[in-house]
């Protein structure tokens, strides 16, 4: 018993005791010892030294003990391949056992051993098990082929296992069909992934769907287990229908799955219908399909919070394509007091999407209710949603403004600040309509301490400088503290003072002089300095041109209907229920296969040069890769980085936060804000009225705000900002 | 698909770890501990770092975590996590740190069976219980004989039922359980009222019984062209256990199935129209300056006097700076719970048609906090037996079997609210 692989066993300690027990003459003691070994393995202790002793207990009639030994083997086979060979005999014997459970267990475990040496012994038993007359063994063997392919593709191909899998698709047992489909799909994807780096994928490894297989799948769909249904539905989603009739047929056969109790079956069915509906021409059928989709979606909203969240993210996508799906169902999305925050935020977004003239009143009273909750983030988002309603529905704007005024009267700091930002947006959409509220806003001047809120109020003051009597006094307050303010507040102050001067040249002479001097001399942001110089020069050479630039008519703002570009939206709708659909980002953006994946993506970006979101995607992948490499930090010692663990934490943490912000920026209001911050300037009220200087600023310097990648949505806004820029170019 | 499955305790220590694919290393558990367990900012149930995604669900004091490296089917992963939680509950009562530690061998056995190479396999609890047992070893011969039967059931057309079930008395119990969701605004308007119903069945029927099930709901009644009248209930949506033939429901609106043996959930449904709210709550809450809050709350039982609501519990929020509360109640017991910042009012039994009331005065300490009290909603829990809020009734349950035996059927109705589904704002 001593000295396997030339290692002397320790004389004391836990492993020593375990070794003794593993070799005990009593069966119970041995079994108990195995359990303790597994427990140690779970908590991360190294028990690989006990390999030979555990192995001795493999040959047993006790199925539970056998499973435990197998579990141990799976764990350490990779590090001790030479010892695993000793187990091969028992495995091969077990695959011919009279008990089908033992046969299945043996073949399942052999596939998981992942040791090169044992693989060669796997082929014969696998061959047998694929033809076993027990379906339980066949379905297990089917998956084993995928395991084999993952480890040694050529072995799986040469032995004809893949052809055998294709035969299993026609098996009489639906569970076997499902697993065969799963295995073929997995092999197909592995082959595709491998092909990206070298040559085209091996045709023998690809899973081509034809109408013959389609029929098999549609039949198995109604009979197999819930997970099998998801697998089959995923394959149906890949199938390309030959004609309209076939598309209709698929939709009709898949629709009954909407009634399944498992949410992932429902979402997968919706995915298939969304895809194949593209091929359906009959309007009435499309209408009918969309109508049938609504109730199951609503039902998903009352499932467990995590499933609910996935459903909500997907509903958000579906609404961007078909805003009519849940027209009358807004109440379902009302937030419960005890909903988790991530669910609440998503519900808010969906409610705004569903807002219409007829239901906006209910929505507003609901949003007002939310604004008194304790979760600051949620309160802010609720207030933003009020602004979104105002911008979306003209007739509701007045009611929205009234609600906002009520909220301001609560004098809760963050509520007031957010409300000010939102009202600024409403002013952008409906200029000169709600000037009456300006005194209330100005009364709260001292409450504001956040840059965005300050900047918004300053923008409002500058914009209505001719109508606010004491505008010069108010702005003077900010000029006083100019150097202490955040850059975006400085930029706004600068612009507002210039506006004031252009509107009331007599009273503002002094203040404009002062602000330009401070900005050019004492300010350390090149952005602010540049803008100040441009204003200065404009004002001194041609006040007329200054007027045209600074007081230009701004393009109207609107709520973007989609958060992603139409092409990406189509792609995501084909991925419903997947991670991509949850993140509203194409899969390539977060699933890079190391360097290779990024290269492949780069190539594809080349083809789609104009697609901005792709560009962004690449950045995410690159960022992801950094943490990717770090995630595998147990490889790191080879590179001689001792304290790597610590750096990993902080770096990975950054990825996490950027990930989170990427999700939140898909919120339309953020896009709206971005729209104000013309071409990614970051200053929310730096409206295109001075788009020209703004463009100069960002072209010459890299202010911190520019580093934050704009979300893909504001493409239309960027182009609208472009227009006045072009006009202005003519002036110079 | 799923590359690894883990269970962590609250501190982030690994209790269970099982890797299914080679694209992961065991050290991934450390990443999860650092990024999720000890990071309080995590607001999303999925966290993606690089191309690794962590799907986590928190139950009691453990985290159930599934890790993927691909564009995984997110709904499937979460459904699977919840299925695992369900199985664990059914095997050892409660999923928490202690039970995981006590049953870790069983858990390994289970997750090895229900997840192969990261793909979920048969996870029907009844079937699993046939060959993954808690009582340990059976006699070897019996195992061998039985296992071919087990494997046939685990993969068969009727994977949820053994073929050789035999009972001396054939019985079927149907429980219609309705969970009422209510959201009422402070001025008494119903913002949202709907019913999540599920029909739980316990079938003790011999052989391969073919069952047909009928309800008084509109879609089904329209098909059978009986006089629907006003007793028909409108169901917005329904979902069925996998034993129900979905295509038959789609085409004929008939619920037909061969039931699993024992207890299972036959159907879930949702109804939003004409929901009868069993309890009407009228709260009047007035804040007297900054030092006192006065509560007057009346509850009316809005159903047949022959029935009664049981286990009625109202949780009435109080401001955070409450020092003491004087409570007077007409029924049951009222108590201030400082740790939870609310009053609980427990009434064991309330007869239909009757009313009850509570008056209370909460005294507050002065505070510098300028923000007004958020006034969270009042939550009500209760149960009413033999009453359905949606008005749903079982019209028939027919059992056809080759041997043509006689079977007895029992139907029970229960309407309840629990865990904050019944909310009244004030």
mmCIF file of N, CA, C and O in Angstrom, chain A residues 463-540:
data_model
loop_
_atom_site.group_PDB
_atom_site.id
_atom_site.type_symbol
_atom_site.label_atom_id
_atom_site.label_comp_id
_atom_site.label_asym_id
_atom_site.label_seq_id
_atom_site.Cartn_x
_atom_site.Cartn_y
_atom_site.Cartn_z
ATOM 1 N N UNK A 463 -30.991 80.078 -20.703
ATOM 2 C CA UNK A 463 -31.938 79.962 -21.804
ATOM 3 C C UNK A 463 -33.038 81.027 -21.688
ATOM 4 O O UNK A 463 -33.476 81.598 -22.677
ATOM 5 N N UNK A 464 -33.484 81.270 -20.448
ATOM 6 C CA UNK A 464 -34.575 82.215 -20.251
ATOM 7 C C UNK A 464 -34.059 83.492 -19.593
ATOM 8 O O UNK A 464 -34.791 84.149 -18.841
ATOM 9 N N UNK A 465 -32.823 83.837 -19.870
ATOM 10 C CA UNK A 465 -32.184 84.981 -19.225
ATOM 11 C C UNK A 465 -32.991 86.262 -19.424
ATOM 12 O O UNK A 465 -33.098 87.091 -18.523
ATOM 13 N N UNK A 466 -33.601 86.391 -20.606
ATOM 14 C CA UNK A 466 -34.337 87.636 -20.875
ATOM 15 C C UNK A 466 -35.629 87.720 -20.077
ATOM 16 O O UNK A 466 -36.197 88.778 -19.908
ATOM 17 N N UNK A 467 -36.105 86.570 -19.594
ATOM 18 C CA UNK A 467 -37.383 86.587 -18.876
ATOM 19 C C UNK A 467 -37.202 86.539 -17.365
ATOM 20 O O UNK A 467 -38.143 86.810 -16.626
ATOM 21 N N UNK A 468 -36.020 86.130 -16.934
ATOM 22 C CA UNK A 468 -35.777 86.116 -15.495
ATOM 23 C C UNK A 468 -35.114 87.423 -15.117
ATOM 24 O O UNK A 468 -34.037 87.750 -15.602
ATOM 25 N N UNK A 469 -35.806 88.144 -14.245
ATOM 26 C CA UNK A 469 -35.324 89.498 -13.949
ATOM 27 C C UNK A 469 -33.949 89.495 -13.296
ATOM 28 O O UNK A 469 -33.073 90.254 -13.663
ATOM 29 N N UNK A 470 -33.795 88.612 -12.315
ATOM 30 C CA UNK A 470 -32.530 88.645 -11.582
ATOM 31 C C UNK A 470 -31.521 87.614 -12.098
ATOM 32 O O UNK A 470 -30.712 87.099 -11.348
ATOM 33 N N UNK A 471 -31.632 87.279 -13.394
ATOM 34 C CA UNK A 471 -30.752 86.252 -13.961
ATOM 35 C C UNK A 471 -29.288 86.590 -13.706
ATOM 36 O O UNK A 471 -28.480 85.704 -13.412
ATOM 37 N N UNK A 472 -28.958 87.865 -13.807
ATOM 38 C CA UNK A 472 -27.548 88.229 -13.621
ATOM 39 C C UNK A 472 -27.084 87.970 -12.199
ATOM 40 O O UNK A 472 -25.991 87.465 -11.975
ATOM 41 N N UNK A 473 -27.991 88.220 -11.238
ATOM 42 C CA UNK A 473 -27.608 87.947 -9.842
ATOM 43 C C UNK A 473 -27.413 86.457 -9.628
ATOM 44 O O UNK A 473 -26.457 86.017 -8.992
ATOM 45 N N UNK A 474 -28.369 85.682 -10.148
ATOM 46 C CA UNK A 474 -28.294 84.228 -9.959
ATOM 47 C C UNK A 474 -27.011 83.666 -10.552
ATOM 48 O O UNK A 474 -26.303 82.878 -9.930
ATOM 49 N N UNK A 475 -26.709 84.112 -11.773
ATOM 50 C CA UNK A 475 -25.508 83.581 -12.422
ATOM 51 C C UNK A 475 -24.243 84.073 -11.712
ATOM 52 O O UNK A 475 -23.246 83.350 -11.649
ATOM 53 N N UNK A 476 -24.348 85.277 -11.173
ATOM 54 C CA UNK A 476 -23.171 85.813 -10.477
ATOM 55 C C UNK A 476 -22.757 84.909 -9.322
ATOM 56 O O UNK A 476 -21.569 84.765 -9.024
ATOM 57 N N UNK A 477 -23.757 84.262 -8.708
ATOM 58 C CA UNK A 477 -23.446 83.340 -7.602
ATOM 59 C C UNK A 477 -22.492 82.251 -8.085
ATOM 60 O O UNK A 477 -21.528 81.886 -7.428
ATOM 61 N N UNK A 478 -22.808 81.742 -9.266
ATOM 62 C CA UNK A 478 -21.982 80.645 -9.790
ATOM 63 C C UNK A 478 -20.630 81.140 -10.297
ATOM 64 O O UNK A 478 -19.631 80.441 -10.224
ATOM 65 N N UNK A 479 -20.630 82.347 -10.824
ATOM 66 C CA UNK A 479 -19.367 82.906 -11.307
ATOM 67 C C UNK A 479 -18.417 83.099 -10.120
ATOM 68 O O UNK A 479 -17.215 82.859 -10.221
ATOM 69 N N UNK A 480 -19.020 83.474 -9.005
ATOM 70 C CA UNK A 480 -18.259 83.665 -7.772
ATOM 71 C C UNK A 480 -17.435 82.430 -7.426
ATOM 72 O O UNK A 480 -16.260 82.499 -7.097
ATOM 73 N N UNK A 481 -18.109 81.274 -7.513
ATOM 74 C CA UNK A 481 -17.471 80.021 -7.087
ATOM 75 C C UNK A 481 -16.938 79.232 -8.276
ATOM 76 O O UNK A 481 -16.700 78.032 -8.174
ATOM 77 N N UNK A 482 -16.764 79.946 -9.393
ATOM 78 C CA UNK A 482 -16.480 79.273 -10.661
ATOM 79 C C UNK A 482 -15.399 78.205 -10.571
ATOM 80 O O UNK A 482 -15.592 77.060 -10.981
ATOM 81 N N UNK A 483 -14.269 78.540 -9.988
ATOM 82 C CA UNK A 483 -13.130 77.607 -10.015
ATOM 83 C C UNK A 483 -13.359 76.371 -9.154
ATOM 84 O O UNK A 483 -12.699 75.359 -9.328
ATOM 85 N N UNK A 484 -14.326 76.472 -8.226
ATOM 86 C CA UNK A 484 -14.548 75.313 -7.359
ATOM 87 C C UNK A 484 -15.543 74.330 -7.963
ATOM 88 O O UNK A 484 -15.711 73.217 -7.470
ATOM 89 N N UNK A 485 -16.224 74.743 -8.995
ATOM 90 C CA UNK A 485 -17.288 73.902 -9.540
ATOM 91 C C UNK A 485 -16.736 72.772 -10.410
ATOM 92 O O UNK A 485 -15.599 72.819 -10.870
ATOM 93 N N UNK A 486 -17.603 71.763 -10.650
ATOM 94 C CA UNK A 486 -17.247 70.695 -11.570
ATOM 95 C C UNK A 486 -17.200 71.246 -12.993
ATOM 96 O O UNK A 486 -17.815 72.266 -13.279
ATOM 97 N N UNK A 487 -16.491 70.588 -13.860
ATOM 98 C CA UNK A 487 -16.306 71.098 -15.227
ATOM 99 C C UNK A 487 -17.628 71.328 -15.947
ATOM 100 O O UNK A 487 -17.816 72.320 -16.639
ATOM 101 N N UNK A 488 -18.549 70.359 -15.776
ATOM 102 C CA UNK A 488 -19.792 70.548 -16.530
ATOM 103 C C UNK A 488 -20.559 71.770 -16.034
ATOM 104 O O UNK A 488 -21.236 72.433 -16.817
ATOM 105 N N UNK A 489 -20.416 72.070 -14.743
ATOM 106 C CA UNK A 489 -21.057 73.281 -14.225
ATOM 107 C C UNK A 489 -20.339 74.513 -14.778
ATOM 108 O O UNK A 489 -20.972 75.492 -15.173
ATOM 109 N N UNK A 490 -19.033 74.444 -14.857
ATOM 110 C CA UNK A 490 -18.257 75.565 -15.411
ATOM 111 C C UNK A 490 -18.675 75.837 -16.850
ATOM 112 O O UNK A 490 -18.928 76.986 -17.237
ATOM 113 N N UNK A 491 -18.755 74.763 -17.629
ATOM 114 C CA UNK A 491 -19.140 74.928 -19.039
ATOM 115 C C UNK A 491 -20.514 75.581 -19.144
ATOM 116 O O UNK A 491 -20.728 76.493 -19.948
ATOM 117 N N UNK A 492 -21.419 75.124 -18.335
ATOM 118 C CA UNK A 492 -22.773 75.670 -18.374
ATOM 119 C C UNK A 492 -22.800 77.126 -17.951
ATOM 120 O O UNK A 492 -23.486 77.935 -18.567
ATOM 121 N N UNK A 493 -22.066 77.419 -16.882
ATOM 122 C CA UNK A 493 -22.035 78.798 -16.413
ATOM 123 C C UNK A 493 -21.528 79.715 -17.520
ATOM 124 O O UNK A 493 -22.106 80.758 -17.821
ATOM 125 N N UNK A 494 -20.453 79.259 -18.129
ATOM 126 C CA UNK A 494 -19.843 80.034 -19.199
ATOM 127 C C UNK A 494 -20.861 80.343 -20.294
ATOM 128 O O UNK A 494 -21.075 81.505 -20.683
ATOM 129 N N UNK A 495 -21.514 79.309 -20.782
ATOM 130 C CA UNK A 495 -22.478 79.479 -21.857
ATOM 131 C C UNK A 495 -23.651 80.347 -21.408
ATOM 132 O O UNK A 495 -24.109 81.226 -22.148
ATOM 133 N N UNK A 496 -24.141 80.074 -20.188
ATOM 134 C CA UNK A 496 -25.308 80.825 -19.715
ATOM 135 C C UNK A 496 -24.988 82.313 -19.602
ATOM 136 O O UNK A 496 -25.805 83.157 -19.975
ATOM 137 N N UNK A 497 -23.795 82.619 -19.119
ATOM 138 C CA UNK A 497 -23.436 84.032 -18.971
ATOM 139 C C UNK A 497 -23.347 84.692 -20.350
ATOM 140 O O UNK A 497 -23.806 85.819 -20.544
ATOM 141 N N UNK A 498 -22.796 83.975 -21.311
ATOM 142 C CA UNK A 498 -22.705 84.535 -22.659
ATOM 143 C C UNK A 498 -24.096 84.755 -23.239
ATOM 144 O O UNK A 498 -24.391 85.783 -23.851
ATOM 145 N N UNK A 499 -24.986 83.810 -22.985
ATOM 146 C CA UNK A 499 -26.373 83.969 -23.439
ATOM 147 C C UNK A 499 -26.993 85.217 -22.811
ATOM 148 O O UNK A 499 -27.662 86.006 -23.477
ATOM 149 N N UNK A 500 -26.743 85.332 -21.507
ATOM 150 C CA UNK A 500 -27.280 86.486 -20.776
ATOM 151 C C UNK A 500 -26.763 87.780 -21.403
ATOM 152 O O UNK A 500 -27.527 88.712 -21.650
ATOM 153 N N UNK A 501 -25.490 87.792 -21.704
ATOM 154 C CA UNK A 501 -24.885 88.994 -22.280
ATOM 155 C C UNK A 501 -25.497 89.323 -23.633
ATOM 156 O O UNK A 501 -25.789 90.473 -23.944
ATOM 157 N N UNK A 502 -25.724 88.294 -24.431
ATOM 158 C CA UNK A 502 -26.284 88.522 -25.758
ATOM 159 C C UNK A 502 -27.721 89.021 -25.674
ATOM 160 O O UNK A 502 -28.198 89.757 -26.531
ATOM 161 N N UNK A 503 -28.417 88.580 -24.602
ATOM 162 C CA UNK A 503 -29.815 88.999 -24.467
ATOM 163 C C UNK A 503 -29.936 90.339 -23.755
ATOM 164 O O UNK A 503 -30.816 91.130 -24.051
ATOM 165 N N UNK A 504 -29.105 90.541 -22.740
ATOM 166 C CA UNK A 504 -29.151 91.802 -21.995
ATOM 167 C C UNK A 504 -27.742 92.387 -21.935
ATOM 168 O O UNK A 504 -27.071 92.288 -20.910
ATOM 169 N N UNK A 505 -27.291 92.970 -23.019
ATOM 170 C CA UNK A 505 -25.894 93.399 -23.095
ATOM 171 C C UNK A 505 -25.519 94.414 -22.014
ATOM 172 O O UNK A 505 -24.384 94.423 -21.536
ATOM 173 N N UNK A 506 -26.476 95.231 -21.596
ATOM 174 C CA UNK A 506 -26.108 96.322 -20.700
ATOM 175 C C UNK A 506 -25.747 95.834 -19.302
ATOM 176 O O UNK A 506 -24.716 96.203 -18.741
ATOM 177 N N UNK A 507 -26.638 94.988 -18.758
ATOM 178 C CA UNK A 507 -26.443 94.629 -17.352
ATOM 179 C C UNK A 507 -25.387 93.551 -17.157
ATOM 180 O O UNK A 507 -24.905 93.351 -16.060
ATOM 181 N N UNK A 508 -25.038 92.821 -18.224
ATOM 182 C CA UNK A 508 -24.186 91.657 -18.032
ATOM 183 C C UNK A 508 -22.737 91.881 -18.457
ATOM 184 O O UNK A 508 -21.935 90.969 -18.435
ATOM 185 N N UNK A 509 -22.452 93.093 -18.855
ATOM 186 C CA UNK A 509 -21.097 93.388 -19.334
ATOM 187 C C UNK A 509 -20.029 92.923 -18.356
ATOM 188 O O UNK A 509 -19.076 92.235 -18.714
ATOM 189 N N UNK A 510 -20.212 93.305 -17.091
ATOM 190 C CA UNK A 510 -19.206 92.996 -16.080
ATOM 191 C C UNK A 510 -19.041 91.508 -15.856
ATOM 192 O O UNK A 510 -17.934 90.969 -15.852
ATOM 193 N N UNK A 511 -20.169 90.853 -15.711
ATOM 194 C CA UNK A 511 -20.105 89.449 -15.353
ATOM 195 C C UNK A 511 -19.504 88.614 -16.477
ATOM 196 O O UNK A 511 -18.731 87.680 -16.247
ATOM 197 N N UNK A 512 -19.791 88.984 -17.724
ATOM 198 C CA UNK A 512 -19.243 88.195 -18.832
ATOM 199 C C UNK A 512 -17.725 88.369 -18.904
ATOM 200 O O UNK A 512 -16.981 87.421 -19.143
ATOM 201 N N UNK A 513 -17.323 89.591 -18.652
ATOM 202 C CA UNK A 513 -15.885 89.864 -18.643
ATOM 203 C C UNK A 513 -15.182 89.001 -17.597
ATOM 204 O O UNK A 513 -14.168 88.372 -17.851
ATOM 205 N N UNK A 514 -15.823 88.970 -16.410
ATOM 206 C CA UNK A 514 -15.220 88.256 -15.297
ATOM 207 C C UNK A 514 -15.136 86.756 -15.586
ATOM 208 O O UNK A 514 -14.122 86.110 -15.372
ATOM 209 N N UNK A 515 -16.232 86.219 -16.088
ATOM 210 C CA UNK A 515 -16.261 84.781 -16.284
ATOM 211 C C UNK A 515 -15.274 84.361 -17.373
ATOM 212 O O UNK A 515 -14.582 83.356 -17.264
ATOM 213 N N UNK A 516 -15.162 85.166 -18.425
ATOM 214 C CA UNK A 516 -14.233 84.806 -19.495
ATOM 215 C C UNK A 516 -12.791 84.856 -18.988
ATOM 216 O O UNK A 516 -11.970 84.002 -19.333
ATOM 217 N N UNK A 517 -12.531 85.820 -18.162
ATOM 218 C CA UNK A 517 -11.184 85.941 -17.625
ATOM 219 C C UNK A 517 -10.832 84.769 -16.716
ATOM 220 O O UNK A 517 -9.787 84.136 -16.854
ATOM 221 N N UNK A 518 -11.787 84.452 -15.801
ATOM 222 C CA UNK A 518 -11.532 83.341 -14.881
ATOM 223 C C UNK A 518 -11.348 82.050 -15.674
ATOM 224 O O UNK A 518 -10.447 81.261 -15.405
ATOM 225 N N UNK A 519 -12.223 81.859 -16.655
ATOM 226 C CA UNK A 519 -12.203 80.594 -17.392
ATOM 227 C C UNK A 519 -10.913 80.448 -18.174
ATOM 228 O O UNK A 519 -10.365 79.353 -18.278
ATOM 229 N N UNK A 520 -10.416 81.520 -18.746
ATOM 230 C CA UNK A 520 -9.211 81.395 -19.557
ATOM 231 C C UNK A 520 -7.937 81.389 -18.717
ATOM 232 O O UNK A 520 -6.943 80.806 -19.106
ATOM 233 N N UNK A 521 -7.996 82.005 -17.549
ATOM 234 C CA UNK A 521 -6.765 82.115 -16.777
ATOM 235 C C UNK A 521 -6.649 81.085 -15.661
ATOM 236 O O UNK A 521 -5.605 80.471 -15.471
ATOM 237 N N UNK A 522 -7.749 80.911 -14.900
ATOM 238 C CA UNK A 522 -7.630 80.120 -13.674
ATOM 239 C C UNK A 522 -8.174 78.705 -13.795
ATOM 240 O O UNK A 522 -8.210 77.958 -12.835
ATOM 241 N N UNK A 523 -8.651 78.363 -14.976
ATOM 242 C CA UNK A 523 -9.297 77.062 -15.079
ATOM 243 C C UNK A 523 -8.319 76.020 -15.613
ATOM 244 O O UNK A 523 -7.568 76.282 -16.553
ATOM 245 N N UNK A 524 -8.331 74.818 -15.015
ATOM 246 C CA UNK A 524 -7.369 73.824 -15.474
ATOM 247 C C UNK A 524 -7.952 72.835 -16.480
ATOM 248 O O UNK A 524 -7.272 71.921 -16.926
ATOM 249 N N UNK A 525 -9.206 72.987 -16.837
ATOM 250 C CA UNK A 525 -9.746 72.099 -17.864
ATOM 251 C C UNK A 525 -9.555 72.737 -19.240
ATOM 252 O O UNK A 525 -10.054 73.831 -19.496
ATOM 253 N N UNK A 526 -8.845 72.070 -20.125
ATOM 254 C CA UNK A 526 -8.635 72.630 -21.464
ATOM 255 C C UNK A 526 -9.956 72.841 -22.186
ATOM 256 O O UNK A 526 -10.101 73.751 -22.990
ATOM 257 N N UNK A 527 -10.916 72.004 -21.861
ATOM 258 C CA UNK A 527 -12.211 72.103 -22.490
ATOM 259 C C UNK A 527 -12.880 73.434 -22.188
ATOM 260 O O UNK A 527 -13.399 74.105 -23.081
ATOM 261 N N UNK A 528 -12.867 73.774 -20.913
ATOM 262 C CA UNK A 528 -13.478 75.031 -20.494
ATOM 263 C C UNK A 528 -12.712 76.210 -21.082
ATOM 264 O O UNK A 528 -13.304 77.156 -21.610
ATOM 265 N N UNK A 529 -11.386 76.116 -21.022
ATOM 266 C CA UNK A 529 -10.566 77.218 -21.557
ATOM 267 C C UNK A 529 -10.858 77.433 -23.035
ATOM 268 O O UNK A 529 -11.097 78.543 -23.482
ATOM 269 N N UNK A 530 -10.861 76.328 -23.782
ATOM 270 C CA UNK A 530 -11.102 76.440 -25.224
ATOM 271 C C UNK A 530 -12.428 77.114 -25.514
ATOM 272 O O UNK A 530 -12.523 77.983 -26.368
ATOM 273 N N UNK A 531 -13.428 76.659 -24.760
ATOM 274 C CA UNK A 531 -14.734 77.238 -25.042
ATOM 275 C C UNK A 531 -14.731 78.740 -24.710
ATOM 276 O O UNK A 531 -15.286 79.553 -25.464
ATOM 277 N N UNK A 532 -14.104 79.082 -23.621
ATOM 278 C CA UNK A 532 -14.060 80.481 -23.229
ATOM 279 C C UNK A 532 -13.354 81.318 -24.306
ATOM 280 O O UNK A 532 -13.825 82.393 -24.684
ATOM 281 N N UNK A 533 -12.227 80.797 -24.835
ATOM 282 C CA UNK A 533 -11.504 81.532 -25.881
ATOM 283 C C UNK A 533 -12.382 81.734 -27.109
ATOM 284 O O UNK A 533 -12.410 82.809 -27.718
ATOM 285 N N UNK A 534 -13.078 80.666 -27.484
ATOM 286 C CA UNK A 534 -13.911 80.777 -28.682
ATOM 287 C C UNK A 534 -14.981 81.831 -28.492
ATOM 288 O O UNK A 534 -15.201 82.683 -29.351
ATOM 289 N N UNK A 535 -15.670 81.796 -27.328
ATOM 290 C CA UNK A 535 -16.685 82.811 -27.045
ATOM 291 C C UNK A 535 -16.075 84.201 -27.091
ATOM 292 O O UNK A 535 -16.632 85.131 -27.669
ATOM 293 N N UNK A 536 -14.936 84.317 -26.455
ATOM 294 C CA UNK A 536 -14.284 85.622 -26.355
ATOM 295 C C UNK A 536 -14.022 86.187 -27.742
ATOM 296 O O UNK A 536 -14.358 87.311 -28.078
ATOM 297 N N UNK A 537 -13.437 85.315 -28.566
ATOM 298 C CA UNK A 537 -13.114 85.762 -29.919
ATOM 299 C C UNK A 537 -14.372 86.093 -30.709
ATOM 300 O O UNK A 537 -14.439 87.075 -31.422
ATOM 301 N N UNK A 538 -15.369 85.249 -30.580
ATOM 302 C CA UNK A 538 -16.624 85.487 -31.279
ATOM 303 C C UNK A 538 -17.211 86.831 -30.883
ATOM 304 O O UNK A 538 -17.628 87.623 -31.725
ATOM 305 N N UNK A 539 -17.248 87.051 -29.581
ATOM 306 C CA UNK A 539 -17.872 88.265 -29.086
ATOM 307 C C UNK A 539 -17.094 89.495 -29.514
ATOM 308 O O UNK A 539 -17.674 90.520 -29.843
ATOM 309 N N UNK A 540 -15.768 89.378 -29.538
ATOM 310 C CA UNK A 540 -14.978 90.570 -29.844
ATOM 311 C C UNK A 540 -14.933 90.845 -31.342
ATOM 312 O O UNK A 540 -14.838 91.989 -31.765
#
